[in-house]
Coordinates of C-alpha atoms and ligand atoms in Angstrom, one line a residue:
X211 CA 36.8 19.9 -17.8
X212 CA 35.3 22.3 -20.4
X213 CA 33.5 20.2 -23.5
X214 CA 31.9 22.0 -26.9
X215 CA 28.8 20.6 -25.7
X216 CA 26.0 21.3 -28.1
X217 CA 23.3 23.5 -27.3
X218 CA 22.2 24.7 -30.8
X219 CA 18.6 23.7 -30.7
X220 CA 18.9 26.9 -28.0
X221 CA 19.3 29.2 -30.7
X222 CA 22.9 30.0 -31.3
X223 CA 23.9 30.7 -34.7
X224 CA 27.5 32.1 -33.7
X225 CA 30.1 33.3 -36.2
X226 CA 33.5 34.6 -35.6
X227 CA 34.0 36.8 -38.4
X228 CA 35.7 39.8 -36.2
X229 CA 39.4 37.1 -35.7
X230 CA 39.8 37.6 -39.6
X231 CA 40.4 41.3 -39.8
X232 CA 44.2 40.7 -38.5
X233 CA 46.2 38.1 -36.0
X234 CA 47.3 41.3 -34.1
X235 CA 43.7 42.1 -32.8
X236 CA 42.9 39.0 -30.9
X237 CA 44.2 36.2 -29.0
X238 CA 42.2 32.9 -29.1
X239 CA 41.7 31.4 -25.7
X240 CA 38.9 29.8 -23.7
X241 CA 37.6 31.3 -20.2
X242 CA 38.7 30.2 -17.2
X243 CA 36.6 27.1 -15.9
X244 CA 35.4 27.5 -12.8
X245 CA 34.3 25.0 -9.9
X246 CA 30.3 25.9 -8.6
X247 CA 28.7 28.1 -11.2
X248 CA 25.4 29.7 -10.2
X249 CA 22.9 31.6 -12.0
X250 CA 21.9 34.6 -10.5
X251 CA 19.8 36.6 -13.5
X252 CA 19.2 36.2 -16.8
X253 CA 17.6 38.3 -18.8
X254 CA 14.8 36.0 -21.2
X255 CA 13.6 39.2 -23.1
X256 CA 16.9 39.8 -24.7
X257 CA 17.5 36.4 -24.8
X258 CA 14.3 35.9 -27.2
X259 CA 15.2 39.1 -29.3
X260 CA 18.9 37.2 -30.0
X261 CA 17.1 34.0 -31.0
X262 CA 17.8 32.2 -28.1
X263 CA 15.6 30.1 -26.4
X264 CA 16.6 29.1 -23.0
X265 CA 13.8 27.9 -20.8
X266 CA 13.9 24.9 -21.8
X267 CA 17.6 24.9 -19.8
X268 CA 18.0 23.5 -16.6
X269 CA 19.6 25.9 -13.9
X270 CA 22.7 23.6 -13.9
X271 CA 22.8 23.5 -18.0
X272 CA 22.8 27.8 -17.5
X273 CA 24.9 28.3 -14.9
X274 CA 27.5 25.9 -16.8
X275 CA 26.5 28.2 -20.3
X276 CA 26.7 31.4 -18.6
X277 CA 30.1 30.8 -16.9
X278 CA 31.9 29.3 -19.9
X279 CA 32.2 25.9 -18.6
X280 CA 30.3 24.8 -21.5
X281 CA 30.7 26.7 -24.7
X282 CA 27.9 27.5 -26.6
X283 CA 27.5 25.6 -29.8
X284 CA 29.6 26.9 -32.6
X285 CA 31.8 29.5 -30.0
X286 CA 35.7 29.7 -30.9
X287 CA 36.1 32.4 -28.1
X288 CA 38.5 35.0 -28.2
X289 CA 40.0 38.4 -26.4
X290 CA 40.5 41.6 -28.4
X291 CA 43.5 43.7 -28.4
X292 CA 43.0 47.5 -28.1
X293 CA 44.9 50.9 -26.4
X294 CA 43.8 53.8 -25.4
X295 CA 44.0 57.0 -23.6
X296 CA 43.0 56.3 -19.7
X297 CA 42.7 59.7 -17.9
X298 CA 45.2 60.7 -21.3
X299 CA 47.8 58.9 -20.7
X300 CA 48.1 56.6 -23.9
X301 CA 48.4 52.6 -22.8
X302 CA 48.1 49.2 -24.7
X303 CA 45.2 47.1 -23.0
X304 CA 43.3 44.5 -24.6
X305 CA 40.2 42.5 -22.9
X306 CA 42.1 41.4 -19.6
X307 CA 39.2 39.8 -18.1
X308 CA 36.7 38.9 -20.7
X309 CA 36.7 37.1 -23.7
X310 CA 33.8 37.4 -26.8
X311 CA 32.2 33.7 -27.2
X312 CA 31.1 34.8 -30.6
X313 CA 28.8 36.8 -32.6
X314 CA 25.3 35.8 -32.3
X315 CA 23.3 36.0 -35.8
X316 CA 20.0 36.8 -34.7
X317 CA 16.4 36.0 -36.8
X318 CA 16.2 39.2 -37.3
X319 CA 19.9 39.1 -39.6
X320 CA 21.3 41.2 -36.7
X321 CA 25.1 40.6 -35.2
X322 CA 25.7 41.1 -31.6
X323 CA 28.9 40.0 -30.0
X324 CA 28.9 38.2 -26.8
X325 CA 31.0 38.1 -24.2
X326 CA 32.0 37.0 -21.1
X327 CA 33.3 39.4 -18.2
X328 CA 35.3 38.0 -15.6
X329 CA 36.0 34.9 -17.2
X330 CA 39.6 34.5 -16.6
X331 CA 43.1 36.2 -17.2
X332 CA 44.2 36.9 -21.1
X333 CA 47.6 37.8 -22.5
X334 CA 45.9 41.7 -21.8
X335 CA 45.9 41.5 -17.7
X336 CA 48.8 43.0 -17.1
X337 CA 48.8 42.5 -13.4
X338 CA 45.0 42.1 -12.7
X339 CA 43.4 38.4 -12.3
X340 CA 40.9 38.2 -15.0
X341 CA 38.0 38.2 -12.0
X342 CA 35.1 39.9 -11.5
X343 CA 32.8 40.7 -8.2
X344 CA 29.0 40.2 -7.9
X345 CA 28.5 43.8 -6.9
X346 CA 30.2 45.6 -10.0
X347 CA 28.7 42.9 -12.7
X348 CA 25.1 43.0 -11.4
X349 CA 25.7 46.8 -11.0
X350 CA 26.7 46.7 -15.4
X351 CA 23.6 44.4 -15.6
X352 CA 21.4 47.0 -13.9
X353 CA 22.0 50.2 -15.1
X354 CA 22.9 49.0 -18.8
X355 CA 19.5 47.8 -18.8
X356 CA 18.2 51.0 -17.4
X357 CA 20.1 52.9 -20.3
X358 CA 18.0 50.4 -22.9
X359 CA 14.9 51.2 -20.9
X360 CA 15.5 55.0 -21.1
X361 CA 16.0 54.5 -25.2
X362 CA 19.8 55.2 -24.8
X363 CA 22.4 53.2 -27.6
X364 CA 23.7 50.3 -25.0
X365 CA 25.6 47.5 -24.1
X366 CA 22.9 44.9 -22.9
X367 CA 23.3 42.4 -19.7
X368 CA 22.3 38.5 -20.5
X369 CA 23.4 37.3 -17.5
X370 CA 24.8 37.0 -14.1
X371 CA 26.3 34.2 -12.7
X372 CA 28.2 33.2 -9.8
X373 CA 31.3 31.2 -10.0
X374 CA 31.5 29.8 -6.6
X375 CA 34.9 31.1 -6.3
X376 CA 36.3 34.0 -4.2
X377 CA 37.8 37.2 -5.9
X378 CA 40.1 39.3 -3.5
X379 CA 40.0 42.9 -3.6
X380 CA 40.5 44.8 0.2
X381 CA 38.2 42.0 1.1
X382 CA 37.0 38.6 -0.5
X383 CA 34.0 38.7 -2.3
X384 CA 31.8 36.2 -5.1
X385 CA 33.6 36.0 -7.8
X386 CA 31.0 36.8 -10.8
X387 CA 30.7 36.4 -14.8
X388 CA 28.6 38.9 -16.9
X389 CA 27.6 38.0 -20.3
X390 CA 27.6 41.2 -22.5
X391 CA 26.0 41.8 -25.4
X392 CA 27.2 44.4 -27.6
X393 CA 26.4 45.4 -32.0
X394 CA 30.2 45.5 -31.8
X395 CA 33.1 45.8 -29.3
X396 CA 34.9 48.1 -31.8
X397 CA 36.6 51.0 -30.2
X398 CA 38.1 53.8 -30.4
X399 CA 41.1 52.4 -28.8
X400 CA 41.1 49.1 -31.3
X401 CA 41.9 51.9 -34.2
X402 CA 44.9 53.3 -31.9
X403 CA 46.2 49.8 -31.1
X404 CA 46.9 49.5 -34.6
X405 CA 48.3 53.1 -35.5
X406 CA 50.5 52.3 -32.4
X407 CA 52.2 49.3 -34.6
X408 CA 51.7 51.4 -37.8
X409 CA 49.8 48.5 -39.1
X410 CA 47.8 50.2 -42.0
X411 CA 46.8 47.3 -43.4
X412 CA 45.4 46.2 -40.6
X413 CA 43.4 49.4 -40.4
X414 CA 42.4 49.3 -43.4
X415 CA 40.4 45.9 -42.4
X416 CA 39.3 46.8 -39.7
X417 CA 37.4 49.8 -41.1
X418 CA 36.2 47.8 -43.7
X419 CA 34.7 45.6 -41.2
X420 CA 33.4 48.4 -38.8
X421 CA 31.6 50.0 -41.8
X422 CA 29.9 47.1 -43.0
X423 CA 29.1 46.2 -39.4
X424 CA 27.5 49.4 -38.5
X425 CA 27.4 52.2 -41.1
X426 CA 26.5 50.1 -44.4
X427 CA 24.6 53.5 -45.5
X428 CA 28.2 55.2 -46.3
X429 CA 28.7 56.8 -49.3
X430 CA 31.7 54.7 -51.2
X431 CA 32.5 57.3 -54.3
X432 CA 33.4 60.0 -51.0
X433 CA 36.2 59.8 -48.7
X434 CA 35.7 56.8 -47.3
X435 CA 38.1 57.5 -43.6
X436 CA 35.8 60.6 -43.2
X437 CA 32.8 59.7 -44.0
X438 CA 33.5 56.8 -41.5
X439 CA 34.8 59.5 -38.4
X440 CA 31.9 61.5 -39.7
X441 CA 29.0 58.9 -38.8
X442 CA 31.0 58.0 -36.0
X443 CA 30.6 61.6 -34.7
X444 CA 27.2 61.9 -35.2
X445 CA 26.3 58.7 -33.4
X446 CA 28.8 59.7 -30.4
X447 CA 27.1 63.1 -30.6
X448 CA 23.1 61.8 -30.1
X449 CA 24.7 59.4 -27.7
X450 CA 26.2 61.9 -25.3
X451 CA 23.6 64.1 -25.9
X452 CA 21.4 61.5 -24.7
X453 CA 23.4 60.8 -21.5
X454 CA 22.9 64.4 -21.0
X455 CA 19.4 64.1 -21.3
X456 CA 18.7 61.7 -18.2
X457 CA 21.9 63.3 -16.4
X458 CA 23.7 60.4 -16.9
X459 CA 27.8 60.8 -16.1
X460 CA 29.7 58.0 -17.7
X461 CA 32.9 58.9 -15.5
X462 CA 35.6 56.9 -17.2
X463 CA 35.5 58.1 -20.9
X464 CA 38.8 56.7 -22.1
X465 CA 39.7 56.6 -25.7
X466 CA 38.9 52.6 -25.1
X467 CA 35.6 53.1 -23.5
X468 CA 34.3 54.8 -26.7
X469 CA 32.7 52.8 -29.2
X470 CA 32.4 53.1 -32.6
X471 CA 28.7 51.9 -32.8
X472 CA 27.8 54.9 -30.7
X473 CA 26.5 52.5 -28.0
X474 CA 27.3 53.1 -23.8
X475 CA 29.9 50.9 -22.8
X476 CA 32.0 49.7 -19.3
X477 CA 29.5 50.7 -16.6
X478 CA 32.6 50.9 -14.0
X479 CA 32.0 54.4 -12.1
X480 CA 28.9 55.4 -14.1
X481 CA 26.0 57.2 -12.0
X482 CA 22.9 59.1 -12.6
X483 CA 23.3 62.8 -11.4
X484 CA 20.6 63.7 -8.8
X485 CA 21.2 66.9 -7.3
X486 CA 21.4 69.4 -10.3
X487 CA 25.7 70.5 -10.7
X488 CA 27.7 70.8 -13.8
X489 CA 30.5 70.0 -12.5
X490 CA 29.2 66.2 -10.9
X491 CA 31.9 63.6 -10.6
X492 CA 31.4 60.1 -9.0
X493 CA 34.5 58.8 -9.8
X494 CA 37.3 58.5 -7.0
X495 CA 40.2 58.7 -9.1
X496 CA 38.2 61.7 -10.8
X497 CA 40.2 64.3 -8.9
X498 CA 40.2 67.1 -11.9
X499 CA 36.9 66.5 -13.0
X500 CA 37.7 65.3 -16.2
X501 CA 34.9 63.6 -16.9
X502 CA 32.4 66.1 -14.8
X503 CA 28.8 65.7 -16.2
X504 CA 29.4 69.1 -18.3
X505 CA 33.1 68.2 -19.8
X506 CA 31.1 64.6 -21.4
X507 CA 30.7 66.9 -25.4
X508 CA 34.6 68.3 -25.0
X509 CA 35.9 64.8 -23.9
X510 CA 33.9 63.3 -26.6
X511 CA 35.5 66.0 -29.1
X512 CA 38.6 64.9 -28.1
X513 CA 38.2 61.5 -28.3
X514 CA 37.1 61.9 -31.7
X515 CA 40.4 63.6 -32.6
X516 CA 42.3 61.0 -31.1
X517 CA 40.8 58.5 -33.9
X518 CA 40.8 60.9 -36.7
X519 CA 44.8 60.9 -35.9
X520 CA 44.5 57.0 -36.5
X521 CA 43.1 57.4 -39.9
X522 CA 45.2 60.1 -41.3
X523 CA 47.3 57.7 -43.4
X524 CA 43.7 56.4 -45.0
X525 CA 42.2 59.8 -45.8
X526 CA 45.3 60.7 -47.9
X527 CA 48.6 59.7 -49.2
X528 CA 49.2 63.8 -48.2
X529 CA 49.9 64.2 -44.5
X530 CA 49.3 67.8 -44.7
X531 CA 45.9 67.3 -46.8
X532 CA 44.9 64.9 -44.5
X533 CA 45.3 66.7 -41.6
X534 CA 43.3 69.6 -42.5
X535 CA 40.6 67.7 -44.7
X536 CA 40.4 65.6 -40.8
X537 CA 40.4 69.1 -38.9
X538 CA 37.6 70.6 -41.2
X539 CA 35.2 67.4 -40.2
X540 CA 36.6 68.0 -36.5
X541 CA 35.4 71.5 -36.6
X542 CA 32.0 70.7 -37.0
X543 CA 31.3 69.3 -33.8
X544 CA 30.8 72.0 -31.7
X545 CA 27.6 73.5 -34.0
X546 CA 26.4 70.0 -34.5
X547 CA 26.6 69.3 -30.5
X548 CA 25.1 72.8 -30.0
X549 CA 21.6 71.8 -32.5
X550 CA 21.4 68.0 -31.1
X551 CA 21.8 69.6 -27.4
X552 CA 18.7 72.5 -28.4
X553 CA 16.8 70.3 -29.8
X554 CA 16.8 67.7 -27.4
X555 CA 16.8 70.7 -24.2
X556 CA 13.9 72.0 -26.3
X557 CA 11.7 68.5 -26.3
X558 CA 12.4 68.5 -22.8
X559 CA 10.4 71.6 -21.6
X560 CA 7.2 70.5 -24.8
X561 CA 8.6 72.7 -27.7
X562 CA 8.6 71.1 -30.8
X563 CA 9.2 73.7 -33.4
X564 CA 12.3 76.2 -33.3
X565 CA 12.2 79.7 -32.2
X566 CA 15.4 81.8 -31.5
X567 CA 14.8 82.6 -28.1
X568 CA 14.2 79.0 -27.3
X569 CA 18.4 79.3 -26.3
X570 CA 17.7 81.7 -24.0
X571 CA 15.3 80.3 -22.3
X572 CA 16.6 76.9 -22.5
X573 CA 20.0 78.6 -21.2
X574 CA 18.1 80.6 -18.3
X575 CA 17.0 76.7 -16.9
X576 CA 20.2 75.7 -16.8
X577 CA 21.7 78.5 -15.2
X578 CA 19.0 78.0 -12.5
X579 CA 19.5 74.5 -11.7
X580 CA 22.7 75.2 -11.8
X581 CA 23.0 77.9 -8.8
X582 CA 19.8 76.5 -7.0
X583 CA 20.4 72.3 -7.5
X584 CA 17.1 71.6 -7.3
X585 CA 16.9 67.3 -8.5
X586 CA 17.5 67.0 -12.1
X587 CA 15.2 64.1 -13.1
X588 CA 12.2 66.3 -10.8
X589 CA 12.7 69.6 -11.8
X590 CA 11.0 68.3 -15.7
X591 CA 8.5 66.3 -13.4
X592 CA 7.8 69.2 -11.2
X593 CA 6.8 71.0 -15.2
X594 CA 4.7 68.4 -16.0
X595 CA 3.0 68.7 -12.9
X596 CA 3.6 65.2 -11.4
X597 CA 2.9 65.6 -7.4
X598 CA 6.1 63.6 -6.3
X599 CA 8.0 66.3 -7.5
X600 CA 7.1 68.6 -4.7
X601 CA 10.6 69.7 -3.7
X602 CA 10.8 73.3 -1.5
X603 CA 12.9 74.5 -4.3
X604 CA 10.2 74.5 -7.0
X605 CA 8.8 77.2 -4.9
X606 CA 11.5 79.5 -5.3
X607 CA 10.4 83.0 -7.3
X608 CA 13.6 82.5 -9.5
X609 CA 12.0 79.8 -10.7
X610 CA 8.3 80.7 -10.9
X611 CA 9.4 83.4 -13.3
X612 CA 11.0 81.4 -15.8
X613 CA 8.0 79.0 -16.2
X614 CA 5.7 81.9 -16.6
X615 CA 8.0 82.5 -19.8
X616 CA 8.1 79.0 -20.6
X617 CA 4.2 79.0 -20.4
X618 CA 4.2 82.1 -22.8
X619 CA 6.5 80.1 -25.4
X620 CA 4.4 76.4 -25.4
X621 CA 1.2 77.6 -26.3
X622 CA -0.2 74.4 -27.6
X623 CA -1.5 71.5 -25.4
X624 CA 1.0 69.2 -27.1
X625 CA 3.7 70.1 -24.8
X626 CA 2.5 67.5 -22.1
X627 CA 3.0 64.7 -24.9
X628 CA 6.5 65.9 -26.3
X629 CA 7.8 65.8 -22.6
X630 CA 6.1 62.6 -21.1
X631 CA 8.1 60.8 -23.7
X632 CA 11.5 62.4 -23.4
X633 CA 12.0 63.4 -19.5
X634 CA 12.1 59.7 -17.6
X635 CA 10.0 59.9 -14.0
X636 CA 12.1 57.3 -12.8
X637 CA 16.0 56.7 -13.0
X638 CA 18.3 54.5 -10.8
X639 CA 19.0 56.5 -8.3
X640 CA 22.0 55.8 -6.5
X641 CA 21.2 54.8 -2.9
X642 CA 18.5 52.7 -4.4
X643 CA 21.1 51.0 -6.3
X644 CA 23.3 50.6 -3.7
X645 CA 20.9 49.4 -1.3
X646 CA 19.7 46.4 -4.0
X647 CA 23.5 45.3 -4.5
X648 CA 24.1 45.4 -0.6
X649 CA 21.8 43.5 -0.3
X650 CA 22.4 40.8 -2.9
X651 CA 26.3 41.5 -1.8
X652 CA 25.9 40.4 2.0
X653 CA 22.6 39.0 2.6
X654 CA 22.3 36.5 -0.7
X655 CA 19.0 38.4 -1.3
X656 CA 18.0 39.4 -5.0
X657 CA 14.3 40.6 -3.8
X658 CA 15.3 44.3 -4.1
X659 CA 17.4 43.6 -7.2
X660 CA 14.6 42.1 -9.0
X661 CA 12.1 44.8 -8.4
X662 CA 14.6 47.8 -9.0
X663 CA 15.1 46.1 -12.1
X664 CA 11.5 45.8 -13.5
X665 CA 10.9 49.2 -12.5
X666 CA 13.7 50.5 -14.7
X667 CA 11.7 48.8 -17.5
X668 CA 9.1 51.7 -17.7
X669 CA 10.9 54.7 -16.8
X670 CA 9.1 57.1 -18.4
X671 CA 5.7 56.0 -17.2
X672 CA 4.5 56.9 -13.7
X673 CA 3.1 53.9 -11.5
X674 CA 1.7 54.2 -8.2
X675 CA 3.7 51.1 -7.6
X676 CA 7.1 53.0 -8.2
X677 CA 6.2 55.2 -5.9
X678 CA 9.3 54.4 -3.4
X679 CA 11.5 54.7 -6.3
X680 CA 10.9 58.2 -7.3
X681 CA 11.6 59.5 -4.3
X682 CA 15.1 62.2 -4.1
X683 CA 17.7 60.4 -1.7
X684 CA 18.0 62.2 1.7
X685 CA 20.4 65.3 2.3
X686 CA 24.1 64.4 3.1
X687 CA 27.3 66.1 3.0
X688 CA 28.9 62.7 2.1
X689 CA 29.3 62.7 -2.0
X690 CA 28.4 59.6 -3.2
X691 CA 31.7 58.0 -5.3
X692 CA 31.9 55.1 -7.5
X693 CA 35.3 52.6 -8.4
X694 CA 36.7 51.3 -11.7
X695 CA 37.8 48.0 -12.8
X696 CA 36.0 46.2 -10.0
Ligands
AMP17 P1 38.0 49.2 -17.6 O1 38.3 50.2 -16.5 O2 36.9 48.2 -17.2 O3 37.7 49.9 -18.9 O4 39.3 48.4 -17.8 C1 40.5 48.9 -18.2 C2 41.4 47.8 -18.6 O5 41.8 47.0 -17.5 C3 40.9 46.8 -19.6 O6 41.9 46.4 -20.4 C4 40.4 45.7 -18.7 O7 40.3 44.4 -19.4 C5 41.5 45.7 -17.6 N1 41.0 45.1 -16.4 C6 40.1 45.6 -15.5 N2 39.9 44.8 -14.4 C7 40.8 43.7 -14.6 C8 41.1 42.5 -13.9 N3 40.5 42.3 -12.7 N4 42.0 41.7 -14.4 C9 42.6 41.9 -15.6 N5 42.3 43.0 -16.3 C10 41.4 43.9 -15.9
MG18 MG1 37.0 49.4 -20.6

């Protein structure tokens, strides 16, 4: 039996103001109940910054919170209708395994949605059974956190727990429930759900309410459509530009996995790129590379387009004027990708002013990693002289003679500074990852878990302690590959 049971001298101050925008965007519904909740993490730092307090809770009290056996005080819970483009094919979805318990007002004045994943099937499932596995949501809670750690606009992870139920995929495994926190679950896909029923007034609302959720600074007496796909550009711009940055591949950017708050969501097939190659996939179902490390700005691009198409009846009652007042924003994203993407390469080898051969020798970098694939994350540790990047490659002459021209170019003894704080020592590395899930997977152990998880914390700091973690994984033939909607 599930009960409203109060909890508000924990902290929540929920609202639900996201159901008023229009009936067509969400379904009201409760999660599933479950029988023998446990809780497997939760995450007290982000808990304090939302204004929870939770210690206080017994384990039984949490596990019941955190599987949505007992609602948090004030939750009318909800799942959000969306489409989008998957692999470009354009599909309606909707949440079909979560559902958003409400938006948390934090002390600070700041709203973050949360919400459940796993918790049950919604009028969205199609044919899927609302569940999730241990692996995949401690997986989200792990490298989501990582992304935060590294700086990177996120999704965050509350918490894990387990149901006590099975899930069945090609075998049975724990059924799980993450709680997500998000500054919005607005995507891309929520605007094409809408086009898709030509419901303009509906759009209309809900970019009222996305602009006053996240870009409050927009300029009212402009165009107010473009100025909206213009901020969302730039924040989707630093964000992938950021990805690219830590070598991060998303590997399922679908028109619904792109926010409009510019934060990382859906951590399905995601994976940090260790080898150095362009063209990296982890994805299974990735067969044409769509969403290859180096095709992230071009996917974004058209992404972008796809929701400019959404808005054209809101930038003008023309179609024709629309369209080319929408293609005249569009075509400014290659040159502003091609400045954010300098300036953040340039941080990344200690240069802080602009020169115009910095492209060159920015390019020449790339074009080395890319024919010799020396370890991404090491080859910018191996340039700030950190011994665990020690790799045979970094010997190579190639090499050698491009950072005699890079010493030429970063006179100053800044450089050091500028790059300790951009270029992480430590990422999570994918056999590391996998070996903490395995073992939390089929041994019931979170040891390994819990101490991948505080090293992420500090990734750009380099501890003797993290000293296992830093190492490169060993030489296979074997390409590591990474599954969706698990
Ligand atoms: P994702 O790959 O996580 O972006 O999911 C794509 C769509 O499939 C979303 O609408 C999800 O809600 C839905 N989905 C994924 N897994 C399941 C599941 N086990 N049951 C129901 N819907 C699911
Ligand atoms: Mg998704």
């Amino acid at each position: 039996m599930k009960n409203n049971v109060s909890l508000s001298d924990s902290g929540w101050n929920l609202q639900s103001s996201y159901t008023q925008i229009s009936d067509k965007l969400i379904s009201e519904l409760k999660p599933d109940a479950v029988t023998n909740p446990s809780t497997v993490i939760v995450n007290n730092e982000l808990a304090k910054k939302l204004g929870l307090n939770l210690k206080g809770m017994s384990k039984k009290d949490l596990s019941n919170l955190f599987s949505g056996n007992t609602l948090p005080h004030g939750s009318k819970p909800f799942a959000q209708a969306y489409a989008g483009h998957q692999f470009g094919q354009f599909t309606i979805l909707g949440d079909g395994r979560a559902h958003i318990v409400g938006e948390q007002v934090t002390p600070d004045g700041e709203i973050f949605d949360i919400q459940y994943k796993g918790s049950g099937r919604t009028p969205y499932s199609r044919g899927g059974d609302g569940k999730a596995a241990l692996g995949p949501m401690l997986r989200e809670y792990l490298i989501s956190e990582a992304m935060y750690h590294l700086g990177i606009p996120t999704t965050r992870s509350l918490a894990v727990v387990e149901t006590g139920e099975k899930v069945y995929r090609e075998v049975p495994l724990k059924g799980s429930i993450l709680t997500r926190v998000a500054s919005s679950h607005i995507r891309i896909g929520t605007f094409q759900f809408l086009a898709a029923h030509k419901d303009y007034d509906g759009m209309q609302a809900l970019l009222d309410f996305s602009i006053k959720r996240h870009f409050r600074n927009i300029n009212f007496s402009k165009n107010v459509a473009i100025e909206f796909i213009q901020s969302v550009m730039q924040k989707q711009i630093k964000l992938i530009v950021d990805w690219m940055r830590v070598g991060f591949i998303h590997g399922v950017m679908n028109t619904d996995n792109s926010t409009i708050s510019g934060e990382t969501i859906d951590y399905g097939p995601c994976a940090f790129m260790d080898s150095y190659d362009a063209k990296t996939v982890f994805s299974s179902i990735d067969t044409q590379g769509r969403y290859s490390f180096a095709n992230q700005p071009s996917i974004i691009h058209w992404n972008l387009v796809r929701l400019a198409e959404c808005l054209l009846p809101l930038i003008d009652k023309n179609e024709k004027k629309s369209i080319e007042i929408a293609q005249n924003t569009l075509n400014d994203f290659s040159s502003l990708f091609k400045d954010e993407w300098l300036q953040m390469m340039r941080k990344k080898i200690g240069i802080e002013d602009q020169s115009d051969e910095d492209e060159e020798l920015i390019n020449n970098l790339v074009k080395w990693m890319q024919s010799k694939n020396p370890d991404f994350t090491n080859t910018f540790c191996n340039l700030m002289n950190y011994e665990h990047a020690n790799d045979e490659v970094f010997e190579d002459n190639d090499f050698d003679t491009w950072k005699k021209n890079w010493k030429k170019r970063v006179k100053s003894k800044e450089y050091l500074k500028t790059m300790i704080n951009i270029n992480p020592v430590l990422i999570p590395r994918n056999y590391l990852v996998e070996e903490a899930l395995n073992e939390a997977e089929t041994n019931n152990k979170l040891d390994k878990f819990n101490d991948l998880n505080r090293a992420i914390s500090s990734p750009y700091q380099l501890k003797n302690v993290h000293i296992k973690y830093l190492m490169t994984p060993n030489k296979t033939n074997i390409p590591y590959k990474t599954f969706c909607g698990t």
